[in-house]
């Protein structure tokens, strides 16, 4: 009889983490729909989707632990993998977009990568 | 006490259903950006986030159906998604994925 209150607390934690994860996922998708630019859209996309997937995976992990007594390492590994790969893929897409010539938002005030690219081209030009 | 535990079971079912509906709406919003996006990197971003939403949907359906067989699917979608995104980014940048010249 003493374990039932623990089960109650676990159930409430599962509900809260599932709802918080779904909220972060839909806020990231609204950000992708509303932001004006590829780079700001990436800023909205990667962080909020990482947090939303982490919430839902923590909820599913606790659910399997309470219901089946299964410690599922695959869900924790899924959190770790998304945490590791979402910034890398975001960086690669933004670099590809800049080098393919996608313009910035017209109200952007600073563009430091253009100077770096100019220096790089100046350094490569005398060699070839 | 048993009544309270039954009630929390129904709470979990209700909140998982709400989360499934929310993630489905988010996938529909992302499909708008993936189809009508102004440039190609927009479409790449939207497809990346659609894959992450699919991981979340697999976890939520595992909670709804009280089964453990979806846990492999979550990890598999994550790994394939990263490889696909890296290949798509390299294709958008250079026009090729695997470079031939070995200088």
Tab-separated table of C-alpha atoms in Angstrom, chain A residues 3-18 58-59 61-67 69, chain B residues 5 8-9 11-12:
chain	number	residue	atom	x	y	z
A	3	UNK	CA	3.911	2.256	-3.228
A	4	UNK	CA	0.637	3.705	-4.453
A	5	UNK	CA	1.451	7.318	-3.592
A	6	UNK	CA	4.714	6.939	-5.473
A	7	UNK	CA	2.694	5.682	-8.441
A	8	UNK	CA	0.417	8.703	-8.193
A	9	UNK	CA	3.392	11.084	-8.260
A	10	UNK	CA	4.887	9.207	-11.214
A	11	UNK	CA	1.598	9.449	-13.138
A	12	UNK	CA	1.320	13.197	-12.612
A	13	UNK	CA	4.951	13.636	-13.723
A	14	UNK	CA	4.268	11.611	-16.875
A	15	UNK	CA	1.226	13.765	-17.761
A	16	UNK	CA	3.124	17.020	-17.196
A	17	UNK	CA	6.189	16.026	-19.212
A	18	UNK	CA	4.110	14.782	-22.165
A	58	UNK	CA	11.292	11.423	-20.523
A	59	UNK	CA	7.524	10.891	-20.224
A	61	UNK	CA	10.655	6.412	-20.269
A	62	UNK	CA	8.878	6.957	-16.937
A	63	UNK	CA	5.716	5.333	-18.333
A	64	UNK	CA	7.561	2.177	-19.375
A	65	UNK	CA	9.378	2.103	-16.042
A	66	UNK	CA	6.115	2.300	-14.067
A	67	UNK	CA	3.992	0.016	-16.241
A	69	UNK	CA	9.360	-2.363	-14.948
B	5	UNK	CA	-4.991	5.050	-9.520
B	8	UNK	CA	-4.541	8.762	-13.016
B	9	UNK	CA	-4.447	6.049	-15.690
B	11	UNK	CA	-5.279	11.135	-17.024
B	12	UNK	CA	-2.283	9.610	-18.761
